[in-house]
Short mmCIF file of C-alpha atoms in Angstrom, two decimals:
data_model
loop_
_atom_site.label_atom_id
_atom_site.label_comp_id
_atom_site.label_asym_id
_atom_site.label_seq_id
_atom_site.Cartn_x
_atom_site.Cartn_y
_atom_site.Cartn_z
CA UNK K 244 0.00 0.00 0.00
CA UNK K 245 2.73 2.47 0.97
CA UNK K 246 6.17 2.96 -0.52
CA UNK K 247 9.08 2.70 1.89
CA UNK K 248 9.28 6.49 2.26
CA UNK K 249 5.53 6.74 2.82
CA UNK K 250 5.60 3.99 5.44
CA UNK K 251 8.30 5.86 7.38
CA UNK K 252 6.03 8.87 7.60
CA UNK K 253 2.60 7.34 8.09
CA UNK K 254 3.25 4.04 9.89
CA UNK K 255 6.70 4.58 11.46
CA UNK K 256 6.28 1.68 13.90
CA UNK K 257 5.16 -0.68 11.17
CA UNK K 258 1.52 -0.72 12.26
CA UNK K 259 -1.36 1.69 12.74
CA UNK K 260 -5.10 1.89 13.18
CA UNK K 261 -6.94 4.24 10.81
CA UNK K 262 -9.91 4.26 13.21
CA UNK K 263 -7.76 6.20 15.68
CA UNK K 264 -5.16 7.83 13.41
CA UNK K 265 -6.80 10.49 11.23
CA UNK K 266 -3.67 11.14 9.16
CA UNK K 267 -3.33 7.44 8.36
CA UNK K 268 -7.03 7.18 7.48
CA UNK K 269 -6.76 9.97 4.92
CA UNK K 270 -3.54 8.59 3.44
CA UNK K 271 -5.21 5.21 2.95
CA UNK K 272 -8.20 6.90 1.32
CA UNK K 273 -5.95 8.68 -1.17
CA UNK K 274 -4.48 5.37 -2.27
CA UNK K 275 -7.44 3.00 -1.99
CA UNK K 276 -10.29 5.26 -3.14
CA UNK K 277 -8.78 8.25 -4.97
CA UNK K 278 -11.93 8.76 -7.03
CA UNK K 279 -14.04 8.98 -3.88
CA UNK K 280 -11.69 11.58 -2.44
CA UNK K 281 -11.80 13.55 -5.68
CA UNK K 282 -15.61 13.69 -5.54
CA UNK K 283 -15.40 15.16 -2.04
CA UNK K 284 -12.71 17.69 -3.02
CA UNK K 285 -14.73 18.85 -6.04
CA UNK K 286 -17.73 19.49 -3.79
CA UNK K 287 -15.76 21.41 -1.12
CA UNK K 288 -15.05 24.42 -3.31
CA UNK K 289 -12.79 27.24 -2.20
CA UNK K 290 -14.14 30.71 -1.56
CA UNK K 291 -13.73 32.74 -4.79
CA UNK K 292 -12.02 35.47 -2.79
CA UNK K 293 -8.98 33.22 -2.44
CA UNK K 294 -8.41 33.12 -6.19
CA UNK K 295 -8.85 36.88 -6.33
CA UNK K 296 -6.28 37.39 -3.57
CA UNK K 297 -3.55 35.21 -5.09
CA UNK K 298 -0.90 37.08 -7.11
CA UNK K 299 -1.16 36.93 -10.90
CA UNK K 300 1.46 36.68 -13.65
CA UNK K 301 3.86 34.75 -11.42
CA UNK K 302 6.78 33.34 -13.36
CA UNK K 303 6.83 30.04 -11.43
CA UNK K 304 4.42 28.59 -8.87
CA UNK K 305 4.95 25.58 -6.63
CA UNK K 306 2.08 23.76 -4.93
CA UNK K 307 2.68 21.20 -2.21
CA UNK K 308 0.20 18.44 -1.39
CA UNK K 309 -1.73 19.19 -4.59
CA UNK K 310 -4.09 16.20 -4.29
CA UNK K 311 -6.45 16.02 -7.25
CA UNK K 312 -6.28 19.73 -8.00
CA UNK K 313 -8.72 21.55 -5.73
CA UNK K 314 -6.35 24.55 -5.84
CA UNK K 315 -4.14 23.53 -8.77
CA UNK K 316 -6.73 24.16 -11.45
CA UNK K 317 -6.95 27.77 -10.26
CA UNK K 318 -3.23 28.27 -9.55
CA UNK K 319 -2.24 27.29 -13.07
CA UNK K 320 -4.08 30.39 -14.35
CA UNK K 321 -1.91 32.63 -12.16
CA UNK K 322 1.52 31.71 -13.46
CA UNK K 323 3.56 30.86 -16.51
CA UNK K 324 4.77 27.57 -15.06
CA UNK K 325 3.45 25.44 -12.20
CA UNK K 326 4.96 22.46 -10.42
CA UNK K 327 2.48 20.47 -8.33
CA UNK K 328 4.05 18.19 -5.72
CA UNK K 329 1.91 15.26 -4.52
CA UNK K 330 3.12 12.10 -2.72
CA UNK K 331 0.18 9.79 -3.51
CA UNK K 332 0.49 8.20 -6.96
CA UNK K 333 -3.27 7.70 -7.53
CA UNK K 334 -3.91 11.39 -6.86
CA UNK K 335 -1.09 12.41 -9.19
CA UNK K 336 -2.67 10.36 -11.96
CA UNK K 337 -6.04 12.08 -11.55
CA UNK K 338 -4.43 15.53 -11.45
CA UNK K 339 -2.40 14.90 -14.60
CA UNK K 340 -5.55 13.86 -16.45
CA UNK K 341 -7.39 17.00 -15.31
CA UNK K 342 -4.58 19.31 -16.36
CA UNK K 343 -4.26 17.64 -19.76
CA UNK K 344 -8.02 17.75 -20.38
CA UNK K 345 -8.06 21.48 -19.53
CA UNK K 346 -5.19 22.18 -21.93
CA UNK K 347 -2.62 22.99 -19.24
CA UNK K 348 -0.34 20.01 -19.84
CA UNK K 349 2.43 22.18 -21.30
CA UNK K 350 2.42 24.67 -18.40
CA UNK K 351 2.02 22.36 -15.41
CA UNK K 352 4.16 19.51 -14.13
CA UNK K 353 3.00 17.01 -11.49
CA UNK K 354 5.82 15.41 -9.50
CA UNK K 355 6.32 13.11 -6.53
CA UNK K 356 7.55 14.60 -3.29
CA UNK K 357 6.91 15.24 0.40
CA UNK K 358 6.63 18.43 2.42
CA UNK K 359 9.94 17.83 4.13
CA UNK K 360 11.81 16.88 0.93
CA UNK K 361 10.57 19.05 -1.92
CA UNK K 362 12.20 18.14 -5.26
CA UNK K 363 12.62 21.81 -6.14
CA UNK K 364 15.60 24.23 -6.17
CA UNK K 365 16.17 27.03 -3.69
CA UNK K 366 14.48 30.37 -4.48
CA UNK K 367 12.74 28.89 -7.51
CA UNK K 368 9.10 30.02 -7.14
CA UNK K 369 7.42 33.37 -6.68
CA UNK K 370 4.42 31.68 -5.02
CA UNK K 371 4.52 28.52 -2.93
CA UNK K 372 1.12 27.27 -1.80
CA UNK K 373 -0.57 24.40 -0.01
CA UNK K 374 -4.31 23.85 0.31
CA UNK K 375 -5.97 21.68 2.95
CA UNK K 376 -2.76 19.67 3.20
CA UNK K 377 -0.38 21.44 5.57
CA UNK K 378 -0.60 20.89 9.33
CA UNK K 379 1.89 21.26 12.20
CA UNK K 380 2.15 17.44 12.32
CA UNK K 381 5.46 16.17 10.87
CA UNK K 382 3.71 13.77 8.47
CA UNK K 383 1.83 16.65 6.84
CA UNK K 384 4.37 19.46 7.03
CA UNK K 385 5.44 20.59 10.47
CA UNK K 386 8.55 22.66 11.03
CA UNK K 387 10.52 20.84 8.34
CA UNK K 388 7.77 21.23 5.76
CA UNK K 389 7.34 24.94 6.42
CA UNK K 390 11.09 25.43 6.16
CA UNK K 391 11.10 23.61 2.81
CA UNK K 392 8.30 25.77 1.42
CA UNK K 393 10.19 28.90 2.45
CA UNK K 394 13.44 27.50 0.98
CA UNK K 395 11.76 27.06 -2.41
CA UNK K 396 10.18 30.54 -2.33
CA UNK K 397 12.31 33.30 -3.81
CA UNK K 398 13.04 36.54 -1.87
CA UNK K 399 10.03 38.82 -2.15
CA UNK K 400 7.79 35.87 -2.98
CA UNK K 401 4.82 34.58 -1.03
CA UNK K 402 4.16 31.37 0.88
CA UNK K 403 0.41 30.76 1.27
CA UNK K 404 -1.30 28.12 3.41
CA UNK K 405 -4.91 27.91 2.22
CA UNK K 406 -7.69 26.55 4.43
CA UNK K 407 -5.24 26.33 7.35
CA UNK K 408 -5.68 24.90 10.78
CA UNK K 409 -3.70 25.86 13.91
CA UNK K 410 -3.57 29.57 13.05
CA UNK K 411 -1.71 30.38 16.28
CA UNK K 412 1.07 27.98 15.25
CA UNK K 413 1.48 29.76 11.91
CA UNK K 414 1.18 33.23 13.48
CA UNK K 415 4.05 32.40 15.82
CA UNK K 416 6.16 31.78 12.70
CA UNK K 417 5.40 35.11 11.11
CA UNK K 418 2.28 34.26 9.08
CA UNK K 419 -0.59 36.69 8.65
CA UNK K 420 -4.25 35.74 8.30
CA UNK K 421 -6.89 36.63 5.71
CA UNK K 422 -10.53 35.50 5.69
CA UNK K 423 -13.24 36.13 3.10
CA UNK K 424 -16.88 36.69 4.18
CA UNK K 425 -20.17 35.30 2.97
CA UNK K 426 -22.21 32.09 3.19
CA UNK K 427 -20.60 28.93 1.83
CA UNK K 428 -21.96 25.49 1.01
CA UNK K 429 -20.59 22.17 -0.12
CA UNK K 430 -21.86 21.79 -3.69
CA UNK K 431 -22.39 18.11 -4.36
CA UNK K 432 -23.12 16.88 -7.87
CA UNK K 433 -26.60 15.68 -6.87
CA UNK K 434 -28.78 15.11 -3.84
CA UNK K 435 -27.95 11.40 -4.07
CA UNK K 436 -24.24 12.20 -3.95
CA UNK K 437 -24.78 14.53 -0.99
CA UNK K 438 -26.42 11.71 0.97
CA UNK K 439 -23.80 9.15 -0.06
CA UNK K 440 -20.77 11.29 0.79
CA UNK K 441 -22.30 12.66 3.97
CA UNK K 442 -22.76 9.12 5.26
CA UNK K 443 -19.05 8.48 4.66
CA UNK K 444 -17.39 11.77 5.58
CA UNK K 445 -19.93 13.61 7.76
CA UNK K 446 -21.94 10.84 9.48
CA UNK K 447 -23.13 13.15 12.23
CA UNK K 448 -24.84 15.35 9.64
CA UNK K 449 -26.16 12.63 7.33
CA UNK K 450 -29.71 12.72 8.71
CA UNK K 451 -29.96 16.48 8.24
CA UNK K 452 -28.53 16.22 4.72
CA UNK K 453 -31.23 13.68 3.85
CA UNK K 454 -33.93 15.86 5.41
CA UNK K 455 -32.90 18.95 3.42
CA UNK K 456 -33.19 17.15 0.09
CA UNK K 457 -30.66 19.39 -1.64
CA UNK K 458 -27.22 18.88 -3.26
CA UNK K 459 -26.12 22.18 -1.67
CA UNK K 460 -25.28 21.82 2.02
CA UNK K 461 -24.03 24.72 4.19
CA UNK K 462 -20.68 24.01 5.80
CA UNK K 463 -22.05 24.72 9.27
CA UNK K 464 -24.46 21.81 8.96
CA UNK K 465 -21.52 19.52 8.29
CA UNK K 466 -19.66 20.88 11.30
CA UNK K 467 -16.52 22.03 9.49
CA UNK K 468 -14.96 25.41 8.84
CA UNK K 469 -15.53 26.63 5.28
CA UNK K 470 -12.49 26.97 2.98
CA UNK K 471 -12.62 30.77 3.15
CA UNK K 472 -9.25 31.69 4.69
CA UNK K 473 -5.50 31.59 4.27
CA UNK K 474 -2.29 32.31 6.15
CA UNK K 475 0.60 33.86 4.28
CA UNK K 476 4.11 35.23 4.59
CA UNK K 477 5.97 37.46 2.13
CA UNK K 478 9.65 36.59 2.36
CA UNK K 479 12.15 39.43 2.76
CA UNK K 480 13.36 40.69 -0.60
#
């Protein structure tokens, strides 16, 4: 299931229980059911203010933990070249297909890598971003991952953590916070999909999702923070 490098990060003792280890549960999902994860990511759309805030006409952009392209498909419009780093092979395959189908295959490269070992040169990107992937936990970033993102970012460039958690942790490391207002909903492809995915990912809200009878479900009903915010740092020039 995992490569040797992945096993070192996600099951360092050689075992693990996804019922009690959230990071492990998600990593297994990415590899066992990548299409299911992609359906969820497509429904949990980012606030449009995020795209408007991101810098445009960037020579080179690096994204870390790109997944199946929740942010990538927007980022690629903001730069001349984009490198998307994603450790899970099944997610990389989906993302490559999406980029090719959208006509971005010549501007975007999808590569294997981890937060703490980015396969990118120093000072090589004007924007380095991660969306719903970075956490203070070592397996999903941590101190080493943040240092790597800043290493790759050129002087005067921006490191952006989109849909962050642990804002105090990032603030203590010099990151500022931006949030965009307005109501937000998870936009499932159909009511049937809303019920199906709620039963899997939001079981506590599944009854209410069924009762509403709509493919559009406000984030507050699901009990999660909407993807409306980001933390960022502009590196000294």
